[in-house]
Structure formats: C-alpha cells, structure tokens
GROMACS .gro file of C-alpha atoms in nm:
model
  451
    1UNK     CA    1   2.002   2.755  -0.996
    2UNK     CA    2   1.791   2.464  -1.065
    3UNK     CA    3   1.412   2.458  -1.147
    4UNK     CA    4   1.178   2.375  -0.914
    5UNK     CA    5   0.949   2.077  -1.020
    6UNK     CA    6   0.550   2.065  -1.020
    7UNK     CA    7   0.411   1.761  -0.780
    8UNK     CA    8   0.008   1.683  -0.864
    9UNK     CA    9  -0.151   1.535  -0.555
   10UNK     CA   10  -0.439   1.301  -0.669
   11UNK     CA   11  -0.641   1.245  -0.409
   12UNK     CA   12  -0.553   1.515  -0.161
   13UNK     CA   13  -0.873   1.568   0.018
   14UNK     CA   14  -0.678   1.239   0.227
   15UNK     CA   15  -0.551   1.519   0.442
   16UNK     CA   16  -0.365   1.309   0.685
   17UNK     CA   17  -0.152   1.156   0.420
   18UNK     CA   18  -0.099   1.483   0.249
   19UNK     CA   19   0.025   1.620   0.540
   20UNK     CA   20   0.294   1.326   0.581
   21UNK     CA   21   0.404   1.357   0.247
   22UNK     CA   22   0.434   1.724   0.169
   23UNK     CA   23   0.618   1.782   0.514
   24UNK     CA   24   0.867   1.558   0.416
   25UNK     CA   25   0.916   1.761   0.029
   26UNK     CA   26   0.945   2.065   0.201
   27UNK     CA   27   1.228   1.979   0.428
   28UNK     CA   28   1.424   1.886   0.142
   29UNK     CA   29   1.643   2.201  -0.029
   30UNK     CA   30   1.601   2.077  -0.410
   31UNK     CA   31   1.161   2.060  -0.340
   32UNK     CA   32   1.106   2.281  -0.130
   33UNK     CA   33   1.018   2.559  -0.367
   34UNK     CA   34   0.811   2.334  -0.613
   35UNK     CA   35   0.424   2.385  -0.697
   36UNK     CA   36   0.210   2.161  -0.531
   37UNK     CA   37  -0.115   2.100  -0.723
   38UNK     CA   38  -0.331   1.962  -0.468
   39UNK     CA   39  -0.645   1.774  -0.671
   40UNK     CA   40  -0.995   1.641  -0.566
   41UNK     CA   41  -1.358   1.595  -0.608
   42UNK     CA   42  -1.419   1.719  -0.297
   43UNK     CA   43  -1.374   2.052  -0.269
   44UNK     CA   44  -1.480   2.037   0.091
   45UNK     CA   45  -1.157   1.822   0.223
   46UNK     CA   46  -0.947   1.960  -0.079
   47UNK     CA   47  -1.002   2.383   0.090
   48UNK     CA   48  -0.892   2.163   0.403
   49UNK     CA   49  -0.619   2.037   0.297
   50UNK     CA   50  -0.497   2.352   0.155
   51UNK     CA   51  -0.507   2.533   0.473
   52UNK     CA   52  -0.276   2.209   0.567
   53UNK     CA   53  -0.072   2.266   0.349
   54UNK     CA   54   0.005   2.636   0.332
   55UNK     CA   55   0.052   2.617   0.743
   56UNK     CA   56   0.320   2.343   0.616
   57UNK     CA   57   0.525   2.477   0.338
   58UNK     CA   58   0.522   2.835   0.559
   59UNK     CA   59   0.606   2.607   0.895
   60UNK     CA   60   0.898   2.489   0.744
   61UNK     CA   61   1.051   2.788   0.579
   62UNK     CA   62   0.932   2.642   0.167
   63UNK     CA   63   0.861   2.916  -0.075
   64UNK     CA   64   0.645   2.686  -0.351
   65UNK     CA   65   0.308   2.797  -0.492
   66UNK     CA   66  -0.050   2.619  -0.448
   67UNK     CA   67  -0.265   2.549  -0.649
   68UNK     CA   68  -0.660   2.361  -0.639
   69UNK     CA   69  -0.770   2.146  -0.915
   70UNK     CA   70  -1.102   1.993  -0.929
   71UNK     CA   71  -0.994   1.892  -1.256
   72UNK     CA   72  -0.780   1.635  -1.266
   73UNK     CA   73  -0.602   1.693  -1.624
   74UNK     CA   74  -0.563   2.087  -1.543
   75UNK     CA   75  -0.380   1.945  -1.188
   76UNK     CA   76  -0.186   1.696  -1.415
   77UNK     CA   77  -0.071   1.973  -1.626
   78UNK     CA   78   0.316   1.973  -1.679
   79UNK     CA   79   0.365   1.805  -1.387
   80UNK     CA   80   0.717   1.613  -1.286
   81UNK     CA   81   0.543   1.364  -1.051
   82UNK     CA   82   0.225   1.244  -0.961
   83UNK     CA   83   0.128   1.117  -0.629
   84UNK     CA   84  -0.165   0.906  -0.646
   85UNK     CA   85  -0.387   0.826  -0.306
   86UNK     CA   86  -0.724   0.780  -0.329
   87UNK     CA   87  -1.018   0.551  -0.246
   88UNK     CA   88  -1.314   0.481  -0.558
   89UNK     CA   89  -1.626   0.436  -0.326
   90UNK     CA   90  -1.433   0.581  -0.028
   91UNK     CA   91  -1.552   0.359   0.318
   92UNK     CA   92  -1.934   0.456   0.269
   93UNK     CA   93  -2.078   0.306   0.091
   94UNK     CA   94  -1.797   0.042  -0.091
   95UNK     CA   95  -1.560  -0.064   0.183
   96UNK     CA   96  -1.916  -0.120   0.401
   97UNK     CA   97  -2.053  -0.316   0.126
   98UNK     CA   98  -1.713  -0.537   0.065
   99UNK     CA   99  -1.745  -0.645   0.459
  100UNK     CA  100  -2.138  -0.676   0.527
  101UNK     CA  101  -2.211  -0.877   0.171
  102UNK     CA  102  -1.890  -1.112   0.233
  103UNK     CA  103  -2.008  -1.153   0.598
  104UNK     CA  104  -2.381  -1.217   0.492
  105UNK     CA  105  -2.200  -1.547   0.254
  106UNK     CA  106  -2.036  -1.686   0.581
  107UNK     CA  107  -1.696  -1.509   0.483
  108UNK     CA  108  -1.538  -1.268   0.731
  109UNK     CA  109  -1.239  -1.031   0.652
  110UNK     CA  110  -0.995  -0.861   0.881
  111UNK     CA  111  -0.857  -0.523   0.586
  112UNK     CA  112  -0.968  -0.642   0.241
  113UNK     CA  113  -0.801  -0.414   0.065
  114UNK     CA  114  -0.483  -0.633  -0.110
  115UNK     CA  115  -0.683  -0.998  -0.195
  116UNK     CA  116  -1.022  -1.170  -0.127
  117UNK     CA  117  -1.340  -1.072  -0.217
  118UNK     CA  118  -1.297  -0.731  -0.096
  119UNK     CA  119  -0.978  -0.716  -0.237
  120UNK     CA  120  -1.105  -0.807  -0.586
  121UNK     CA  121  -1.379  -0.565  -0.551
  122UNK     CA  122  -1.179  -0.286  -0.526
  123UNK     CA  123  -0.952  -0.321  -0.761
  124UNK     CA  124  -1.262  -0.371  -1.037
  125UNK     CA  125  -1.355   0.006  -0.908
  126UNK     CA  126  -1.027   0.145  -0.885
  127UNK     CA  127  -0.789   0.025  -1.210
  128UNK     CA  128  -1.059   0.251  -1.423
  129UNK     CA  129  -0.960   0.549  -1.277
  130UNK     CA  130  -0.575   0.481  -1.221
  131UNK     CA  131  -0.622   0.413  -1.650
  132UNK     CA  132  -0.785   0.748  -1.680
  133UNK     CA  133  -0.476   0.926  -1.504
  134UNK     CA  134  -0.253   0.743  -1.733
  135UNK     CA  135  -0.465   0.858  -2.028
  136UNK     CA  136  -0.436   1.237  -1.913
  137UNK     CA  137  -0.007   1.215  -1.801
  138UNK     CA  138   0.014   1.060  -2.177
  139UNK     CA  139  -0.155   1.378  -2.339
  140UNK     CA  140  -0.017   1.668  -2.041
  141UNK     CA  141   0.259   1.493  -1.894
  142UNK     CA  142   0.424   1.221  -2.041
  143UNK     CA  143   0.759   1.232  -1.914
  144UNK     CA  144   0.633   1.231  -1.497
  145UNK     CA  145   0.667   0.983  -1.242
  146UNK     CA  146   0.347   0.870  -1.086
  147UNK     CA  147   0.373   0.758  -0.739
  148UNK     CA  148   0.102   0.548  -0.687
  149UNK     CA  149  -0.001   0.436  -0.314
  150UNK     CA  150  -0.380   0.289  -0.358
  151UNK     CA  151  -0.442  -0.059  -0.286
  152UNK     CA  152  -0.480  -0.336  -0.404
  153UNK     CA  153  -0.111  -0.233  -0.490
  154UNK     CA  154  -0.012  -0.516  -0.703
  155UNK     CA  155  -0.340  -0.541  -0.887
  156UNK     CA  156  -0.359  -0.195  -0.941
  157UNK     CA  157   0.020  -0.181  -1.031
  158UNK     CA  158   0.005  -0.468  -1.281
  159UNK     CA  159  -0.310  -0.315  -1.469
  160UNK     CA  160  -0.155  -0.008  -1.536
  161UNK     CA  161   0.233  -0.109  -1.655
  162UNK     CA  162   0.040  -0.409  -1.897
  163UNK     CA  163  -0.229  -0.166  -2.077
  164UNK     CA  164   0.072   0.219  -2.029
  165UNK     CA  165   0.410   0.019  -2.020
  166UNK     CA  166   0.483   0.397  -2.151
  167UNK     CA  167   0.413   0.584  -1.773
  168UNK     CA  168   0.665   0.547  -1.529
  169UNK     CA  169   0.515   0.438  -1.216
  170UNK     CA  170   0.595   0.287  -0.914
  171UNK     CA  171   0.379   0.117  -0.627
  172UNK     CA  172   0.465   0.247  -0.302
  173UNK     CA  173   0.388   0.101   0.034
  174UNK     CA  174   0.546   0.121   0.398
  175UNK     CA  175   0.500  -0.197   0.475
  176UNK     CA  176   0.880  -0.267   0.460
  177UNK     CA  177   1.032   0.018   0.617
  178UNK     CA  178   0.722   0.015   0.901
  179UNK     CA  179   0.815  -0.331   0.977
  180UNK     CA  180   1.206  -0.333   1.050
  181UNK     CA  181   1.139  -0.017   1.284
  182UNK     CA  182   0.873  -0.251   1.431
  183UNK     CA  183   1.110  -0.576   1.453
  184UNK     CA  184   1.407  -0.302   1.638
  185UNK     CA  185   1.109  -0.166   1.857
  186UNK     CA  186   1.051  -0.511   1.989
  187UNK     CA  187   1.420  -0.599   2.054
  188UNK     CA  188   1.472  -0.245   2.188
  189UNK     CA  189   1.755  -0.156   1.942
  190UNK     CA  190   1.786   0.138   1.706
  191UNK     CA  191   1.635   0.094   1.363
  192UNK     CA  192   1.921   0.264   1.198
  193UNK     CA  193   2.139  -0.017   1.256
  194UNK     CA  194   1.985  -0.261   1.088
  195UNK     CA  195   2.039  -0.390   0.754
  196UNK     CA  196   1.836  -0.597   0.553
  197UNK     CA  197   1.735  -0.744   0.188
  198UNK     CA  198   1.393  -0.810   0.140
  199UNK     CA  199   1.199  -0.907  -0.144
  200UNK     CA  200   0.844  -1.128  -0.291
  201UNK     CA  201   0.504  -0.929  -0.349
  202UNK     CA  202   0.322  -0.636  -0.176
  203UNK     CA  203   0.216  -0.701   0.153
  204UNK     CA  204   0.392  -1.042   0.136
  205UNK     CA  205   0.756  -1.004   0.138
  206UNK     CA  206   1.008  -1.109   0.344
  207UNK     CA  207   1.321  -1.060   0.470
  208UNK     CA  208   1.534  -1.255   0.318
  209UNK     CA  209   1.835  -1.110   0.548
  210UNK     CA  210   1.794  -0.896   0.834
  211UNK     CA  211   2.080  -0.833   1.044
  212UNK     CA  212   2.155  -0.566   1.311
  213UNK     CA  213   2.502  -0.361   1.347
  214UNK     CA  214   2.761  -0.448   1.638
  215UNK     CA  215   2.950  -0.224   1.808
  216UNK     CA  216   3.271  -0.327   1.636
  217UNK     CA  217   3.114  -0.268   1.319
  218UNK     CA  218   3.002  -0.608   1.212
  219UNK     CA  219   2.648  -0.752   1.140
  220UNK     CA  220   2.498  -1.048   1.292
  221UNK     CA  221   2.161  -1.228   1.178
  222UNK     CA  222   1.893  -1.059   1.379
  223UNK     CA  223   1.622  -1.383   1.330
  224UNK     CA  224   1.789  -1.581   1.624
  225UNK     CA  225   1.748  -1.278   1.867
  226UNK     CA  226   1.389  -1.188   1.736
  227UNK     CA  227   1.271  -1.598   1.796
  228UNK     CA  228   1.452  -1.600   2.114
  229UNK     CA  229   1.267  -1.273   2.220
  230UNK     CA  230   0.934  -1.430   2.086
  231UNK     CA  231   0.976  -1.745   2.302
  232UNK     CA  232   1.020  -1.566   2.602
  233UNK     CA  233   0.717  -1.335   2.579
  234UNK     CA  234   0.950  -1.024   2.542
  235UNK     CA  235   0.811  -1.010   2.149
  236UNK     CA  236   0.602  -0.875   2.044
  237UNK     CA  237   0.565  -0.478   2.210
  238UNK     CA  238   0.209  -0.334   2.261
  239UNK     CA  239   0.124  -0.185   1.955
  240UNK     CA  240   0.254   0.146   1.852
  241UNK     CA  241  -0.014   0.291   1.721
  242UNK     CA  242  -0.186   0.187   2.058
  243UNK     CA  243  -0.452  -0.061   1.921
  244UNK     CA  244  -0.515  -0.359   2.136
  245UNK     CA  245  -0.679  -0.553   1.873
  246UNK     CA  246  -0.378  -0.623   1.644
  247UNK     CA  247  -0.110  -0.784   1.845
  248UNK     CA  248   0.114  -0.933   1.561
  249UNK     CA  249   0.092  -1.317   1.657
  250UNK     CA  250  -0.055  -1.457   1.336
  251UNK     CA  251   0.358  -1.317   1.205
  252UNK     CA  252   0.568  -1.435   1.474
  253UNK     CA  253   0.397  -1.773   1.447
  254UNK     CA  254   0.470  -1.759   1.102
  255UNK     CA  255   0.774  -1.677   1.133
  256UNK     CA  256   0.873  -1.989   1.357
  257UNK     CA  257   0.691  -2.225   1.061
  258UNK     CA  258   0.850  -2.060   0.803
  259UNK     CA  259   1.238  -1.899   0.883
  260UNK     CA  260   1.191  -1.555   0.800
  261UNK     CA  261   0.948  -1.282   0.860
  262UNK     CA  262   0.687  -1.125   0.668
  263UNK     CA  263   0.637  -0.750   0.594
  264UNK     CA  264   0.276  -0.697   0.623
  265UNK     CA  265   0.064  -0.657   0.953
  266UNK     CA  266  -0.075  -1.017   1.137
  267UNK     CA  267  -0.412  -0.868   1.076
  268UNK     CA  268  -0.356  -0.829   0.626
  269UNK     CA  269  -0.170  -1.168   0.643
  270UNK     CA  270  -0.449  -1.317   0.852
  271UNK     CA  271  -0.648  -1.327   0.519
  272UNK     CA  272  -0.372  -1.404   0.250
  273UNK     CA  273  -0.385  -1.717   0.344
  274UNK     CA  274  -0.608  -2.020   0.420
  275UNK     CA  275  -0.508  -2.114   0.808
  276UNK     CA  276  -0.648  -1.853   1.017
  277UNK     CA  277  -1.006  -1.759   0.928
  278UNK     CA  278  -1.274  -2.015   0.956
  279UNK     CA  279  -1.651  -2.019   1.037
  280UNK     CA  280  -1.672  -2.234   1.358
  281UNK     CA  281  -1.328  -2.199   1.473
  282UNK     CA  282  -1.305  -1.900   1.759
  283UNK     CA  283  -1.059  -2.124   1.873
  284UNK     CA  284  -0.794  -2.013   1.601
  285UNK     CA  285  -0.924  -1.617   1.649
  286UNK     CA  286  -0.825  -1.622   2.015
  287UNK     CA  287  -0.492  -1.815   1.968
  288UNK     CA  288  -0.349  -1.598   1.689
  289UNK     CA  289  -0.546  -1.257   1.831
  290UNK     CA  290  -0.718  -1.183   1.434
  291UNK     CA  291  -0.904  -0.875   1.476
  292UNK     CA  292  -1.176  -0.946   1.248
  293UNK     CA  293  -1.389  -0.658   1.088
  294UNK     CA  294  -1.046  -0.446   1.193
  295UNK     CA  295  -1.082  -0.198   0.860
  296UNK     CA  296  -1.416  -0.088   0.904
  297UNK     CA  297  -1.339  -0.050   1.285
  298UNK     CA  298  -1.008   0.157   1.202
  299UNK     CA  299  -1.185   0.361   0.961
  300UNK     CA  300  -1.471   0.489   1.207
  301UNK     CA  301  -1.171   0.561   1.479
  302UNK     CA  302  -0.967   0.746   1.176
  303UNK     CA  303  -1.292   0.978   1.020
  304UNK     CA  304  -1.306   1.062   1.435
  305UNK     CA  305  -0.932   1.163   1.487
  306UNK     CA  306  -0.954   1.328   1.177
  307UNK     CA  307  -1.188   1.576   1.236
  308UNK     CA  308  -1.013   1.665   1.588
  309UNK     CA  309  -0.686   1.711   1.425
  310UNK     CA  310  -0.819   1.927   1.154
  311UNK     CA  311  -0.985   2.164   1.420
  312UNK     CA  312  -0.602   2.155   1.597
  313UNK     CA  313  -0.440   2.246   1.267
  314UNK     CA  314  -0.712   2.500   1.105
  315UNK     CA  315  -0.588   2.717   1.475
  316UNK     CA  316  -0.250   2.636   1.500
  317UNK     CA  317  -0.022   2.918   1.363
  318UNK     CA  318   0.219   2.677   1.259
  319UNK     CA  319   0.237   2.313   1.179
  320UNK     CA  320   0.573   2.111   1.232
  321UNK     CA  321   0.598   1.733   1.214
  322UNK     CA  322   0.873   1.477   1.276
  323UNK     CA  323   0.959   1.278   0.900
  324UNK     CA  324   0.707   1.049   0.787
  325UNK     CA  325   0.876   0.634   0.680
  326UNK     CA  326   0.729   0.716   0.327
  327UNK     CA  327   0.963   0.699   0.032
  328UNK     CA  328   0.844   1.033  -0.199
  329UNK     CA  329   0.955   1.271  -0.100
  330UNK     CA  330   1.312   1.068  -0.095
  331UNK     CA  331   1.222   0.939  -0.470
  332UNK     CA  332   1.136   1.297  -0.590
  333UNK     CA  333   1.481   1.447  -0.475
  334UNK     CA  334   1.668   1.144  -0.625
  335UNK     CA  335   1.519   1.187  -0.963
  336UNK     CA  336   1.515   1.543  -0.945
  337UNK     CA  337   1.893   1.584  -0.826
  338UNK     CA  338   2.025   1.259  -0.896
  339UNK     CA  339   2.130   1.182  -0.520
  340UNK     CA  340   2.108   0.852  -0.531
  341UNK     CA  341   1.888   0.682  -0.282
  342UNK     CA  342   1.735   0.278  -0.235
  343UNK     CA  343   1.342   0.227  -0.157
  344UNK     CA  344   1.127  -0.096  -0.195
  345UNK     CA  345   0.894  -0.070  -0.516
  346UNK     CA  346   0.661  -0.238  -0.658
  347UNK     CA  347   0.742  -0.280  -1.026
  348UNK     CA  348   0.667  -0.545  -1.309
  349UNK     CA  349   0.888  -0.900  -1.263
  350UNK     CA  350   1.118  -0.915  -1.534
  351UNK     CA  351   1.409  -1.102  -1.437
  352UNK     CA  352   1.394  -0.976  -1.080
  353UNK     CA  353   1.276  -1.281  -0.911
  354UNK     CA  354   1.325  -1.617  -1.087
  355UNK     CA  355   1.108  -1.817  -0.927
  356UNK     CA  356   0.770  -1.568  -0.984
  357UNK     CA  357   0.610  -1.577  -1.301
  358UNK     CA  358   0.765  -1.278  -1.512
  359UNK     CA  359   0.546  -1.002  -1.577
  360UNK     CA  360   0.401  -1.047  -1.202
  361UNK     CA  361   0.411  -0.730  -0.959
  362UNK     CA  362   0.665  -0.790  -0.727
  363UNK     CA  363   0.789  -0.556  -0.432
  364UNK     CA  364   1.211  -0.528  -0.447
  365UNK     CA  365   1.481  -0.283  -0.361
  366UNK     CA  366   1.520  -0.038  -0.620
  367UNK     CA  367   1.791   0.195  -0.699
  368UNK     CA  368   1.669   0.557  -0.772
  369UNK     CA  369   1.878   0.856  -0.923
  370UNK     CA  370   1.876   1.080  -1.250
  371UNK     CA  371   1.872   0.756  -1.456
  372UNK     CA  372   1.500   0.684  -1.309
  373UNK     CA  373   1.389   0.387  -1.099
  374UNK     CA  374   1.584   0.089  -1.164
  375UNK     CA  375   1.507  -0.213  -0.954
  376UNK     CA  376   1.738  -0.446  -0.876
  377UNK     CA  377   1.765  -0.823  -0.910
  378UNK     CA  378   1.704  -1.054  -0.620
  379UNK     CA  379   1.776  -1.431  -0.838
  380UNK     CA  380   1.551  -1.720  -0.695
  381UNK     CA  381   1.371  -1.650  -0.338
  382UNK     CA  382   1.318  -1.958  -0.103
  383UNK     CA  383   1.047  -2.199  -0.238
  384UNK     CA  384   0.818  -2.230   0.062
  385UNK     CA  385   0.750  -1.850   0.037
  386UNK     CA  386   0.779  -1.861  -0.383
  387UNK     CA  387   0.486  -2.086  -0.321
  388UNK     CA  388   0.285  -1.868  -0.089
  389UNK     CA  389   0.334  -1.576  -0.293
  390UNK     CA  390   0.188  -1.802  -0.593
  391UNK     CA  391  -0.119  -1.835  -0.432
  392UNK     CA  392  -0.195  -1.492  -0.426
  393UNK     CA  393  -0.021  -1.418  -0.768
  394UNK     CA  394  -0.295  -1.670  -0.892
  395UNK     CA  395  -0.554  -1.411  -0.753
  396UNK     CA  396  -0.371  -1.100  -0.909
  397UNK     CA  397  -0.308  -1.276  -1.290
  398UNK     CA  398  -0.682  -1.335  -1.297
  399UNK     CA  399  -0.813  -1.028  -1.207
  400UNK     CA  400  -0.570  -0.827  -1.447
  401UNK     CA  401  -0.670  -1.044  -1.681
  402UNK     CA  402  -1.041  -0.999  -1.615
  403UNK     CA  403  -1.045  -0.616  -1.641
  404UNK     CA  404  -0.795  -0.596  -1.960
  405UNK     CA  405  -1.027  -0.820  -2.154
  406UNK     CA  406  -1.343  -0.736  -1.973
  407UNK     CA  407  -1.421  -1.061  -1.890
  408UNK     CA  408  -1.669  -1.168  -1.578
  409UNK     CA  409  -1.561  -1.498  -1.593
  410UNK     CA  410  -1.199  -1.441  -1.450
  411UNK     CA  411  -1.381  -1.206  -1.145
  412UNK     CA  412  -1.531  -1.557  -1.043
  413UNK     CA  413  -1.226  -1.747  -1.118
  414UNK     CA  414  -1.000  -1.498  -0.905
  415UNK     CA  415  -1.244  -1.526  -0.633
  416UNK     CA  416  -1.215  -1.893  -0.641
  417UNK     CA  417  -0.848  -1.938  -0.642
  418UNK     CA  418  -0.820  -1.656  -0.290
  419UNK     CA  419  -0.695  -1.882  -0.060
  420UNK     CA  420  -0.910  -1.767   0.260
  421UNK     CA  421  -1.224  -1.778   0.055
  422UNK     CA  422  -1.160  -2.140  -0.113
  423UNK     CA  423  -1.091  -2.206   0.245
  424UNK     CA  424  -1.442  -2.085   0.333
  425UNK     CA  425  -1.682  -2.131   0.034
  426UNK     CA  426  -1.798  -2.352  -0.220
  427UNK     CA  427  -1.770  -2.318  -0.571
  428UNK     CA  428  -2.100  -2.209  -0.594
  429UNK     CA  429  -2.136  -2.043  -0.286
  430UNK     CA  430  -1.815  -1.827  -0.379
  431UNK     CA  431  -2.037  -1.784  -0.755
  432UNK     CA  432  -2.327  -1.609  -0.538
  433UNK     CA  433  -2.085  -1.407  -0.291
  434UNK     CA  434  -1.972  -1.310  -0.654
  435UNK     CA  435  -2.283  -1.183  -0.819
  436UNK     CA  436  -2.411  -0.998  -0.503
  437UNK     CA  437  -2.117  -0.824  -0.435
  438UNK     CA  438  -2.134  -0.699  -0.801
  439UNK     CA  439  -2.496  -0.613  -0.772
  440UNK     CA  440  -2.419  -0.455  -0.460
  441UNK     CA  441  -2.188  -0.227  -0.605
  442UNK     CA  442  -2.394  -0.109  -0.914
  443UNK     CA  443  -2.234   0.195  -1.069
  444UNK     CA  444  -1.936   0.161  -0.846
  445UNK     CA  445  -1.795  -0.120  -1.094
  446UNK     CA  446  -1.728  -0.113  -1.474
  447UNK     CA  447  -2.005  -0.132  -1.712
  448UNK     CA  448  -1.897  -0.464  -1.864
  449UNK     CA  449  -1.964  -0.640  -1.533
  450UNK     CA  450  -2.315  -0.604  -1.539
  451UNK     CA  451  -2.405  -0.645  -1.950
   0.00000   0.00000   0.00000
C-alpha cells in the first residue's frame, strides 16, 4: 500500500483558500490520508482554519492527521509539498499604503498586485520570505515541491529559481483555467469541450488556439464565434462572481486589436499596460468600465464574507464543496502516483518561448507525472503580444535584479519602465512616488532599501 505524503500549508490562516485546496486533496484516493501541516503566525485564523479543515477531511470520508505549526521549519519538516499562500503586510496596513501613496502622486491602480508601483512594492516585501522557505526546505526538506500561489507571481517566481535553482517550485495561478470556463460561459457552451494552447507570462497570456468540440468530433476555432458574440452585445455575461464593477471590456476590446485573448481579468490588464488609465481622462474609465481602487474594494467585501462563512462552517456538522479550478491537488496526485496530468505553470524560460528573453518567468503548459514538472515548449509566440509581454518583462528583470544585488537603483528603474506609470509620471515624479512608498513601508521592506 503506498505511503501517504505530508502537505505544509504556508499561509493557512487564508481560510477560504485552504478550504478550496484541501477539499480537492481529500477527494483524491492516493491524498486523502496524508498529514496536513497547516502553518501561520496567526494562531487566531490558523485554530480557524483547523476547525475547517477537520469538518473537511471528516466531510469527505479522508483519514489524514493535523497538525499546527507556528513554526514554519517544524511545519516544513519532511514534507513532500509545500503550498505557499500568503500576503507580507496583509491589506492593512501594505496593500492600503500601495493604493493611497500611488493615488496621493496622481497614479491610480485597479489590483496592484502583478506590476506597477504596487506591484513592485510587494514583491520587495514578499521575495524575503519566499527565500527564507527555500532556506528551511534546503535543510528539512529538500526533495519537496513547493507550490507557490503569492503574487507578484513572476517576480516572486524568478527570485526564487535564480538565487535556489535547487527547490522545485512552480507558480500557480487560475487565471488560465478561470478564463476558458469564462469564454464557454459567455457563448453558453460546456467548458469541457474546449481545447486550447496557451502560453506568454502570468497574468498575460494568451490563447494562442482555442477551439471548441463539434458534435461529430471535430474542433473549430472558437475566436470567430466569441467576436461575433462580442459584436452583438451577447458577450460578455454579468459577472460570475456577481460584481458589477468588472465587466471584462478592457479584454474583448483587446481582443478585437490584437487576434487573440488574454488570460487575466479587464480590471489586472487595465494596468499592464499604458492605454487605459490616465489622470483627466474619465472618458476612457467609462468606455472600457475600469473599476479603479477594485482591490482594496474587494478586500473589504472579502474580510466581510469571510467572517459570515466562518460562523456557517464553525456550526455546520459537515462541510462539502463542489471542486475548486486550482491545479494542486491535481499536481500532488501526479507526482505522487505518476498519473499523468497537464496544468499551466509558471517556470523559468529556457527554450520554452523563443521570442522571451531566456531565464524570464513565463506561464506554459506543463506535463506533470513521477518524472516531476516538465514544461513543455511553445517555439516563437506572435510578435505583437512578444512585445507586450516585453514591457512588463522589463519591469520583472529589474526588480529581480534589484533585490538579488540589493540595489535601490533598479527599484526606481523598474518603476520607470511600468508602462501605466511612465504613462502617468515623470521621471522625477515616478523618483518621489518611489521614495515615499519606501518610507511608507518602513520595516515592511528589506533593510538595504533604506541604508
């Protein structure tokens, strides 16, 4: 009989999330029976999430062990995989401080969690710690897989493969899988018959092919239907999630510019680039419906839900959910069993895309079984989006840069080359957004930025 493994949850007081991926391990035969090490600084939300999780693994029939770590190398301990979600500065006080100092410089966000100021901000408070996890797996766990989904994904990703290339890691996001059940939600068809190869960087990839299954067995292209349906007015549906503000125009309209369709939500891509964002111009935020300020909104709506559905679950005698879109649980039983399965990864660029600097993060299909994670090679991407995804590569190589050789220059050169803020700012004025959002953040940020 085989082994169960050990999965170390690093961040777990993020209930919600824990919840999502958990139910999915213990529906699987080959996990079910695994020890969860649940780990967090919080011992608050990690005893809630515990009580989450037992109602879980006994909901669904799992006969694992538990176990609470406010330590995070005794969680780490012998572990076989490592999920990693967490947020350094959680929304009070850091994401708050990313939005209101940016805004205060003339420079409005809609997430700013991937690029941007805000972006770049968290990444300086967040690749410390994901280097601190690597330093622990080398010395108690060397042979895991880490699982990592904290943003800024690439950034993040990138750090940690140039300064470990020795842990095996993975950036996971659902931006790919979320959107092609969105796309088949808006042409009313069933997302399990499409088919589709996507590929670029996180949060701005595209489908480079996305076709939909006939009833005689054949695939047509999809895009024709989906512009057709866009046209019309029949694209796109009300969101799913039931939030008015984010009505995915700023995607279909670049979709029609560009051929093919982009992965991320309107309201991330809204500030990837330089078009849609600009002081003066509420002309553009009506047209393309950019929810402005929509992180800091979603995260006061979230911390409300939250606390209702904790009271629901704390009483409910059991707790059964539907399959979350996210890929552990699917990764962990390929590795694990060697069923062989395909998710989108973020990984390092070598040889995967031609046309993207090598050594870049970029987000591809990977094959996953007892041999590991192996992604697979797209050749050279269309140079319109190769060009786009530059722009925010630019961003990415500087920062890395900045935090492996602790240099404050590249922070202001990274903020310079965003594309929304050059958009925005002036050199200068992007050198003061700069220096306040670092003194803003005090302890939050690495030592070396404020010598």
């Amino acid at each position: 009989m085989m082994t169960a493994p050990k999965i170390t949850f690093i961040g777990a007081g993020s209930t919600i999330f824990v919840k999502n991926i958990l139910g999915d391990v213990f529906h699987r035969e080959a996990l079910k029976s695994a020890h969860v090490a649940l780990m967090d600084i919080d011992e608050t939300r990690l005893e809630e999430s515990h009580i989450v999780v037992r109602k879980l693994m006994d909901s669904a029939g799992a006969s694992g062990r538990i176990t609470c770590h406010t330590h995070q190398k005794a969680a780490l301990q012998d572990a076989d995989f490592v999920v990693v979600a967490f947020q350094i500065g959680g929304y009070e006080p850091c994401t708050v401080t990313d939005f209101e100092v940016c805004k205060r410089h003339g420079l409005e966000q809609t997430i700013a969690d991937t690029l941007g100021p805000g972006g770049i901000m968290r990444a300086l408070r967040t690749i410390p710690h994901l280097w601190r996890i690597c330093e622990d797996m080398t010395e108690v766990c060397p042979k895991a897989t880490m699982l990592n989904y904290v943003n800024p994904m690439a950034m993040n990703t990138w750090a940690m493969y140039a300064r470990y290339p020795h842990i095996k890691q993975v950036g996971l996001c659902h931006s790919v899988q979320g959107t092609a059940e969105e796309l088949a939600r808006d042409l009313n068809i069933d997302p399990t018959s499409l088919r589709y190869r996507c590929a670029g960087i996180n949060h701005m990839a595209f489908y480079l092919e996305l076709e939909r299954k006939t009833a005689d067995g054949t695939y047509v292209n999809l895009y024709p239907e989906l512009l057709a349906a866009y046209d019309a007015g029949q694209a796109p549906k009300p969101n799913i999630h039931g939030n008015e503000r984010c009505q995915n125009i700023v995607r279909y309209e670049m979709f029609k510019k560009l051929g093919y369709f982009v992965t991320e939500s309107s309201e991330h891509f809204a500030e990837y680039t330089p078009w849609f964002i600009k002081p003066g111009r509420e002309d553009l935020i009506a047209r393309y419906k950019v929810s402005l300020d929509e992180y800091p909104k979603r995260c006061v709506e979230q911390l409300a839900n939250w606390h209702k559905e904790l009271e629901e679950y704390k009483t409910a005698e059991r707790i059964d959910i539907k399959p979350s879109r996210e890929y552990a649980s699917t990764i962990m039983n390929a590795l694990w069993t060697g069923e062989p399965s395909v998710i989108y990864g973020n990984v390092r660029n070598e040889g995967l895309i031609d046309n993207l600097p090598q050594g870049s993060c970029v987000e591809v299909a990977c094959l996953v079984d007892a041999n590991g994670i192996q992604p697979t090679k797209v050749g050279t991407i269309p140079s319109h989006l190769a060009a786009m995804m530059q722009t925010n590569i630019n961003v990415q190589t500087l920062l890395t840069e900045a935090i492996l050789t602790e240099n404050r220059d590249r922070v202001y050169h990274a903020a310079m080359m965003d594309p929304h803020t050059a958009a925005v700012l002036g050199i200068e004025e992007i050198y003061a957004l700069v220096d306040d959002l670092i003194a803003a953040h005090g302890d939050w940020l690495p030592a070396w930025l404020r010598r």
